[in-house]
The first five atom37 places (N, CA, C, CB, O) and aatype in JSON, in Angstrom:
{
  "aatype": [12, 13, 2, 9, 3, 10, 16, 10, 11, 2, 16, 14, 13, 14, 10, 15, 19, 5, 1, 11, 19, 16, 6, 3, 0, 6, 0, 19, 18, 5, 5, 10, 10, 5, 0, 12, 1, 15, 7, 15, 16, 6, 19, 9, 6, 10, 16, 4, 6, 7, 5, 16, 6, 11, 11, 19, 0, 19, 1, 0, 15, 3, 9, 15, 15, 9, 5, 12, 15, 5, 11, 16, 7, 0, 0, 0, 7, 7, 1, 14, 14, 7, 13, 13, 0, 10, 0, 6],
  "atom_mask": [
    [1, 1, 1, 1, 1],
    [1, 1, 1, 1, 1],
    [1, 1, 1, 1, 1],
    [1, 1, 1, 1, 1],
    [1, 1, 1, 1, 1],
    [1, 1, 1, 1, 1],
    [1, 1, 1, 1, 1],
    [1, 1, 1, 1, 1],
    [1, 1, 1, 1, 1],
    [1, 1, 1, 1, 1],
    [1, 1, 1, 1, 1],
    [1, 1, 1, 1, 1],
    [1, 1, 1, 1, 1],
    [1, 1, 1, 1, 1],
    [1, 1, 1, 1, 1],
    [1, 1, 1, 1, 1],
    [1, 1, 1, 1, 1],
    [1, 1, 1, 1, 1],
    [1, 1, 1, 1, 1],
    [1, 1, 1, 1, 1],
    [1, 1, 1, 1, 1],
    [1, 1, 1, 1, 1],
    [1, 1, 1, 1, 1],
    [1, 1, 1, 1, 1],
    [1, 1, 1, 1, 1],
    [1, 1, 1, 1, 1],
    [1, 1, 1, 1, 1],
    [1, 1, 1, 1, 1],
    [1, 1, 1, 1, 1],
    [1, 1, 1, 1, 1],
    [1, 1, 1, 1, 1],
    [1, 1, 1, 1, 1],
    [1, 1, 1, 1, 1],
    [1, 1, 1, 1, 1],
    [1, 1, 1, 1, 1],
    [1, 1, 1, 1, 1],
    [1, 1, 1, 1, 1],
    [1, 1, 1, 1, 1],
    [1, 1, 1, 0, 1],
    [1, 1, 1, 1, 1],
    [1, 1, 1, 1, 1],
    [1, 1, 1, 1, 1],
    [1, 1, 1, 1, 1],
    [1, 1, 1, 1, 1],
    [1, 1, 1, 1, 1],
    [1, 1, 1, 1, 1],
    [1, 1, 1, 1, 1],
    [1, 1, 1, 1, 1],
    [1, 1, 1, 1, 1],
    [1, 1, 1, 0, 1],
    [1, 1, 1, 1, 1],
    [1, 1, 1, 1, 1],
    [1, 1, 1, 1, 1],
    [1, 1, 1, 1, 1],
    [1, 1, 1, 1, 1],
    [1, 1, 1, 1, 1],
    [1, 1, 1, 1, 1],
    [1, 1, 1, 1, 1],
    [1, 1, 1, 1, 1],
    [1, 1, 1, 1, 1],
    [1, 1, 1, 1, 1],
    [1, 1, 1, 1, 1],
    [1, 1, 1, 1, 1],
    [1, 1, 1, 1, 1],
    [1, 1, 1, 1, 1],
    [1, 1, 1, 1, 1],
    [1, 1, 1, 1, 1],
    [1, 1, 1, 1, 1],
    [1, 1, 1, 1, 1],
    [1, 1, 1, 1, 1],
    [1, 1, 1, 1, 1],
    [1, 1, 1, 1, 1],
    [1, 1, 1, 0, 1],
    [1, 1, 1, 1, 1],
    [1, 1, 1, 1, 1],
    [1, 1, 1, 1, 1],
    [1, 1, 1, 0, 1],
    [1, 1, 1, 0, 1],
    [1, 1, 1, 1, 1],
    [1, 1, 1, 1, 1],
    [1, 1, 1, 1, 1],
    [1, 1, 1, 0, 1],
    [1, 1, 1, 1, 1],
    [1, 1, 1, 1, 1],
    [1, 1, 1, 1, 1],
    [1, 1, 1, 1, 1],
    [1, 1, 1, 1, 1],
    [1, 1, 1, 1, 1]
  ],
  "atom_positions": [
    [[0.86, -1.17, 0.0], [0.0, 0.0, 0.0], [0.9, 1.24, 0.0], [-0.97, 0.0, 1.23], [1.92, 1.27, 0.69]],
    [[0.52, 2.23, -0.77], [1.28, 3.48, -0.86], [0.43, 4.64, -0.36], [1.74, 3.74, -2.31], [-0.75, 4.75, -0.71]],
    [[1.02, 5.49, 0.46], [0.36, 6.69, 0.97], [0.83, 7.89, 0.16], [0.65, 6.89, 2.49], [2.02, 8.02, -0.13]],
    [[-0.11, 8.75, -0.2], [0.23, 10.04, -0.79], [-0.3, 11.07, 0.2], [-0.4, 10.23, -2.25], [-1.51, 11.23, 0.36]],
    [[0.62, 11.77, 0.87], [0.28, 12.76, 1.88], [0.36, 14.16, 1.27], [1.21, 12.65, 3.11], [1.34, 14.49, 0.59]],
    [[-0.66, 14.97, 1.52], [-0.7, 16.35, 1.05], [-0.66, 17.29, 2.24], [-1.96, 16.6, 0.2], [-1.36, 17.08, 3.23]],
    [[0.16, 18.31, 2.15], [0.14, 19.37, 3.15], [-0.43, 20.6, 2.46], [1.57, 19.64, 3.74], [0.03, 20.99, 1.39]],
    [[-1.44, 21.2, 3.09], [-2.08, 22.37, 2.52], [-1.64, 23.63, 3.26], [-3.6, 22.23, 2.58], [-1.32, 23.59, 4.44]],
    [[-1.62, 24.73, 2.55], [-1.28, 26.02, 3.15], [-2.28, 26.33, 4.25], [-1.26, 27.15, 2.09], [-3.48, 26.11, 4.1]],
    [[-1.77, 26.86, 5.36], [-2.6, 27.27, 6.5], [-3.42, 26.15, 7.11], [-3.51, 28.38, 6.08], [-4.47, 26.4, 7.71]],
    [[-2.97, 24.91, 6.96], [-3.65, 23.76, 7.56], [-2.62, 22.96, 8.35], [-4.34, 22.87, 6.47], [-1.6, 22.55, 7.8]],
    [[-2.88, 22.73, 9.64], [-1.86, 22.1, 10.48], [-1.71, 20.59, 10.33], [-2.17, 22.41, 11.88], [-0.77, 20.02, 10.88]],
    [[-2.61, 19.93, 9.62], [-2.51, 18.48, 9.52], [-2.52, 18.06, 8.05], [-3.67, 17.8, 10.28], [-3.15, 18.71, 7.22]],
    [[-1.82, 16.96, 7.72], [-1.79, 16.49, 6.33], [-3.05, 15.69, 5.97], [-0.54, 15.62, 6.09], [-3.71, 15.13, 6.84]],
    [[-3.36, 15.66, 4.69], [-4.4, 14.81, 4.15], [-3.71, 13.66, 3.45], [-5.36, 15.59, 3.18], [-2.61, 13.85, 2.92]],
    [[-4.31, 12.5, 3.41], [-3.65, 11.39, 2.73], [-4.67, 10.5, 2.03], [-2.83, 10.57, 3.72], [-5.81, 10.36, 2.47]],
    [[-4.22, 9.92, 0.93], [-4.98, 8.9, 0.22], [-4.02, 7.74, -0.03], [-5.59, 9.45, -1.13], [-2.8, 7.89, 0.01]],
    [[-4.59, 6.58, -0.3], [-3.78, 5.38, -0.49], [-4.03, 4.78, -1.86], [-4.07, 4.35, 0.6], [-5.12, 4.86, -2.41]],
    [[-2.98, 4.16, -2.4], [-3.05, 3.4, -3.64], [-2.4, 2.05, -3.4], [-2.37, 4.16, -4.81], [-1.44, 1.94, -2.64]],
    [[-2.93, 1.02, -4.05], [-2.42, -0.33, -3.87], [-1.22, -0.64, -4.76], [-3.51, -1.33, -4.13], [-0.37, -1.45, -4.4]],
    [[-1.15, 0.01, -5.92], [-0.14, -0.31, -6.92], [0.81, 0.88, -7.11], [-0.81, -0.68, -8.27], [0.38, 2.03, -7.1]],
    [[2.08, 0.59, -7.28], [3.1, 1.62, -7.45], [2.75, 2.59, -8.57], [4.45, 0.99, -7.73], [2.86, 3.8, -8.4]],
    [[2.33, 2.06, -9.71], [2.05, 2.91, -10.87], [0.89, 3.87, -10.6], [1.72, 2.04, -12.09], [0.92, 5.03, -11.03]],
    [[-0.13, 3.41, -9.88], [-1.26, 4.27, -9.54], [-0.83, 5.37, -8.58], [-2.4, 3.44, -8.92], [-1.24, 6.52, -8.72]],
    [[-0.01, 5.01, -7.59], [0.49, 6.01, -6.64], [1.34, 7.05, -7.35], [1.29, 5.33, -5.53], [1.22, 8.24, -7.08]],
    [[2.19, 6.6, -8.25], [3.05, 7.53, -9.0], [2.2, 8.44, -9.89], [4.06, 6.75, -9.87], [2.53, 9.62, -10.04]],
    [[1.13, 7.92, -10.47], [0.25, 8.73, -11.32], [-0.43, 9.84, -10.5], [-0.82, 7.84, -11.99], [-0.52, 10.98, -10.96]],
    [[-0.89, 9.52, -9.3], [-1.51, 10.52, -8.44], [-0.47, 11.56, -8.04], [-2.13, 9.86, -7.18], [-0.75, 12.76, -8.06]],
    [[0.72, 11.11, -7.67], [1.79, 12.03, -7.29], [2.1, 13.0, -8.43], [3.07, 11.24, -6.89], [2.22, 14.2, -8.21]],
    [[2.23, 12.47, -9.65], [2.55, 13.31, -10.81], [1.4, 14.27, -11.12], [2.84, 12.44, -12.03], [1.64, 15.42, -11.49]],
    [[0.16, 13.82, -10.96], [-1.0, 14.69, -11.18], [-0.97, 15.87, -10.22], [-2.32, 13.89, -11.02], [-1.19, 17.02, -10.62]],
    [[-0.69, 15.59, -8.95], [-0.64, 16.65, -7.94], [0.55, 17.58, -8.17], [-0.57, 16.04, -6.54], [0.44, 18.79, -8.02]],
    [[1.68, 17.01, -8.55], [2.88, 17.81, -8.82], [2.63, 18.75, -9.99], [4.08, 16.9, -9.12], [3.0, 19.93, -9.92]],
    [[2.01, 18.26, -11.05], [1.7, 19.09, -12.21], [0.73, 20.2, -11.83], [1.12, 18.24, -13.33], [0.88, 21.34, -12.29]],
    [[-0.25, 19.89, -11.01], [-1.21, 20.9, -10.56], [-0.53, 21.99, -9.74], [-2.34, 20.25, -9.75], [-0.85, 23.17, -9.87]],
    [[0.42, 21.58, -8.88], [1.17, 22.56, -8.09], [2.0, 23.47, -9.0], [2.09, 21.85, -7.09], [2.04, 24.68, -8.79]],
    [[2.64, 22.89, -9.98], [3.49, 23.67, -10.89], [2.68, 24.65, -11.71], [4.27, 22.75, -11.81], [3.15, 25.75, -12.01]],
    [[1.47, 24.27, -12.08], [0.65, 25.14, -12.93], [0.15, 26.36, -12.16], [-0.53, 24.37, -13.49], [-0.09, 27.41, -12.76]],
    [[0.0, 26.23, -10.85], [-0.48, 27.35, -10.05], [-1.95, 27.65, -10.27], [0.0, 0.0, 0.0], [-2.43, 28.72, -9.87]],
    [[-2.67, 26.75, -10.9], [-4.08, 26.99, -11.19], [-4.92, 26.85, -9.93], [-4.58, 26.03, -12.27], [-4.47, 26.33, -8.91]],
    [[-6.14, 27.32, -10.02], [-7.07, 27.2, -8.89], [-8.04, 26.04, -9.1], [-7.84, 28.51, -8.7], [-9.08, 25.97, -8.44]],
    [[-7.71, 25.14, -10.02], [-8.58, 24.0, -10.28], [-8.72, 23.13, -9.02], [-8.04, 23.16, -11.45], [-7.81, 23.07, -8.19]],
    [[-9.84, 22.48, -8.9], [-10.1, 21.6, -7.76], [-9.77, 20.17, -8.19], [-11.59, 21.71, -7.28], [-10.2, 19.7, -9.24]],
    [[-9.01, 19.49, -7.35], [-8.62, 18.11, -7.6], [-9.35, 17.23, -6.6], [-7.07, 17.93, -7.51], [-9.27, 17.46, -5.39]],
    [[-10.05, 16.23, -7.1], [-10.76, 15.3, -6.22], [-10.03, 13.97, -6.23], [-12.25, 15.12, -6.67], [-9.73, 13.42, -7.29]],
    [[-9.75, 13.46, -5.04], [-9.05, 12.19, -4.9], [-9.88, 11.23, -4.06], [-7.66, 12.4, -4.26], [-10.61, 11.64, -3.16]],
    [[-9.77, 9.95, -4.37], [-10.39, 8.91, -3.57], [-9.29, 8.03, -3.0], [-11.42, 8.08, -4.41], [-8.15, 8.07, -3.46]],
    [[-9.64, 7.25, -2.01], [-8.67, 6.4, -1.33], [-8.99, 4.94, -1.61], [-8.68, 6.67, 0.2], [-10.14, 4.52, -1.48]],
    [[-7.99, 4.17, -1.99], [-8.19, 2.74, -2.22], [-8.15, 1.95, -0.93], [-7.15, 2.21, -3.18], [-8.69, 0.84, -0.86]],
    [[-7.53, 2.5, 0.11], [-7.48, 1.82, 1.4], [-8.81, 1.91, 2.13], [0.0, 0.0, 0.0], [-9.28, 0.93, 2.71]],
    [[-9.43, 3.09, 2.1], [-10.74, 3.32, 2.69], [-11.62, 3.85, 1.56], [-10.68, 4.34, 3.93], [-11.62, 5.05, 1.27]],
    [[-12.36, 2.98, 0.93], [-13.06, 3.32, -0.3], [-14.09, 4.43, -0.13], [-13.74, 2.11, -0.84], [-14.44, 5.09, -1.12]],
    [[-14.6, 4.66, 1.06], [-15.56, 5.73, 1.29], [-14.89, 7.09, 1.47], [-16.4, 5.41, 2.5], [-15.58, 8.11, 1.52]],
    [[-13.58, 7.13, 1.57], [-12.84, 8.36, 1.82], [-12.62, 9.12, 0.52], [-11.49, 8.06, 2.5], [-12.11, 8.56, -0.46]],
    [[-13.01, 10.4, 0.51], [-12.81, 11.28, -0.64], [-12.28, 12.61, -0.12], [-14.13, 11.48, -1.45], [-12.58, 13.02, 1.0]],
    [[-11.49, 13.28, -0.94], [-10.99, 14.6, -0.58], [-10.91, 15.45, -1.84], [-9.6, 14.51, 0.13], [-10.54, 14.95, -2.91]],
    [[-11.26, 16.7, -1.74], [-11.14, 17.64, -2.85], [-10.34, 18.84, -2.35], [-12.56, 18.09, -3.39], [-10.64, 19.41, -1.3]],
    [[-9.32, 19.21, -3.1], [-8.45, 20.32, -2.72], [-8.24, 21.24, -3.91], [-7.09, 19.81, -2.17], [-8.3, 20.8, -5.06]],
    [[-8.0, 22.5, -3.63], [-7.65, 23.45, -4.68], [-6.15, 23.33, -4.92], [-8.06, 24.92, -4.28], [-5.36, 23.36, -3.97]],
    [[-5.76, 23.18, -6.16], [-4.35, 22.96, -6.51], [-3.45, 24.05, -5.96], [-4.19, 22.88, -8.03], [-2.33, 23.76, -5.53]],
    [[-3.9, 25.28, -5.95], [-3.07, 26.39, -5.48], [-2.85, 26.35, -3.97], [-3.7, 27.71, -5.88], [-1.98, 27.06, -3.46]],
    [[-3.62, 25.55, -3.24], [-3.47, 25.45, -1.79], [-2.51, 24.35, -1.35], [-4.81, 25.21, -1.16], [-2.18, 24.25, -0.17]],
    [[-2.06, 23.52, -2.28], [-1.13, 22.44, -1.93], [0.27, 23.02, -1.74], [-1.12, 21.33, -3.02], [0.79, 23.7, -2.63]],
    [[0.87, 22.75, -0.58], [2.23, 23.25, -0.34], [3.28, 22.15, -0.44], [2.3, 23.91, 1.01], [4.45, 22.44, -0.7]],
    [[2.89, 20.88, -0.23], [3.85, 19.79, -0.39], [3.12, 18.46, -0.57], [4.8, 19.72, 0.83], [1.96, 18.3, -0.2]],
    [[3.86, 17.52, -1.17], [3.33, 16.18, -1.42], [4.41, 15.18, -1.01], [2.92, 15.99, -2.93], [5.59, 15.41, -1.24]],
    [[3.99, 14.09, -0.43], [4.92, 13.01, -0.09], [4.29, 11.69, -0.47], [5.3, 13.04, 1.42], [3.12, 11.44, -0.17]],
    [[5.07, 10.84, -1.14], [4.61, 9.5, -1.45], [5.51, 8.53, -0.71], [4.62, 9.23, -3.0], [6.73, 8.63, -0.77]],
    [[4.9, 7.58, 0.01], [5.69, 6.61, 0.75], [4.97, 5.27, 0.74], [5.93, 7.09, 2.21], [3.75, 5.19, 0.58]],
    [[5.76, 4.22, 0.9], [5.19, 2.88, 0.94], [4.85, 2.54, 2.38], [6.16, 1.83, 0.34], [5.66, 2.73, 3.28]],
    [[3.65, 2.05, 2.58], [3.19, 1.66, 3.91], [3.46, 0.18, 4.09], [1.68, 1.99, 4.11], [2.9, -0.66, 3.38]],
    [[4.32, -0.13, 5.03], [4.62, -1.53, 5.33], [4.06, -1.85, 6.71], [6.16, -1.82, 5.26], [3.75, -0.95, 7.48]],
    [[3.94, -3.13, 7.02], [3.42, -3.55, 8.31], [4.19, -3.0, 9.49], [0.0, 0.0, 0.0], [3.59, -2.58, 10.47]],
    [[5.52, -2.99, 9.4], [6.34, -2.5, 10.51], [6.28, -0.99, 10.63], [7.79, -2.94, 10.32], [6.18, -0.47, 11.74]],
    [[6.33, -0.28, 9.51], [6.33, 1.18, 9.53], [4.96, 1.75, 9.87], [6.8, 1.72, 8.2], [4.87, 2.85, 10.42]],
    [[3.91, 1.03, 9.55], [2.56, 1.56, 9.75], [2.17, 1.6, 11.22], [1.57, 0.72, 8.98], [1.26, 2.35, 11.59]],
    [[2.83, 0.81, 12.07], [2.44, 0.7, 13.45], [2.49, 1.97, 14.25], [0.0, 0.0, 0.0], [1.51, 2.31, 14.91]],
    [[3.6, 2.7, 14.22], [3.7, 3.85, 15.1], [4.08, 5.15, 14.43], [0.0, 0.0, 0.0], [4.24, 6.16, 15.12]],
    [[4.24, 5.16, 13.13], [4.69, 6.38, 12.48], [3.5, 7.22, 12.03], [5.59, 6.05, 11.29], [2.69, 6.76, 11.22]],
    [[3.39, 8.46, 12.54], [2.3, 9.32, 12.09], [2.6, 9.85, 10.69], [2.09, 10.48, 13.08], [3.76, 9.9, 10.29]],
    [[1.57, 10.25, 9.94], [1.82, 10.8, 8.62], [2.56, 12.13, 8.72], [0.51, 10.98, 7.85], [2.42, 12.84, 9.71]],
    [[3.32, 12.45, 7.72], [4.04, 13.7, 7.7], [5.44, 13.5, 7.16], [0.0, 0.0, 0.0], [5.79, 12.43, 6.68]],
    [[6.23, 14.54, 7.24], [7.54, 14.55, 6.62], [8.69, 14.37, 7.6], [7.72, 15.81, 5.87], [9.8, 14.01, 7.19]],
    [[8.45, 14.61, 8.87], [9.54, 14.59, 9.83], [9.3, 13.54, 10.9], [9.72, 15.95, 10.47], [8.16, 13.29, 11.3]],
    [[10.37, 12.94, 11.36], [10.29, 11.98, 12.45], [11.36, 12.33, 13.46], [10.44, 10.51, 11.95], [12.47, 12.71, 13.07]],
    [[11.06, 12.22, 14.73], [12.04, 12.49, 15.77], [12.94, 11.28, 15.95], [11.35, 12.86, 17.09], [12.46, 10.14, 15.95]],
    [[14.23, 11.52, 16.11], [15.16, 10.42, 16.36], [14.98, 9.94, 17.8], [16.64, 10.85, 16.1], [14.81, 10.74, 18.72]],
    [[15.02, 8.65, 17.96], [14.86, 8.08, 19.32], [16.18, 7.77, 19.93], [14.02, 6.83, 19.29], [16.24, 7.3, 21.07]]
  ]
}
């Protein structure tokens, strides 16, 4: 399972969607990256393959960062979503 985490401007928590296949996750990442580069105000709607009822719609100009990571059984246990982790 792959997580695509979005950080939005003026929002303290990330949004995330999941994809089961590498190619699908990469396609979503590239779609979001292209939208960020364009600077448009278009609305992007994403669904989650991990939780099929989960949907999110964001304005492309509000995205400040994107992260794609693979969710494994060991890493999924205690790591919160986001870009930084504290060293133990």
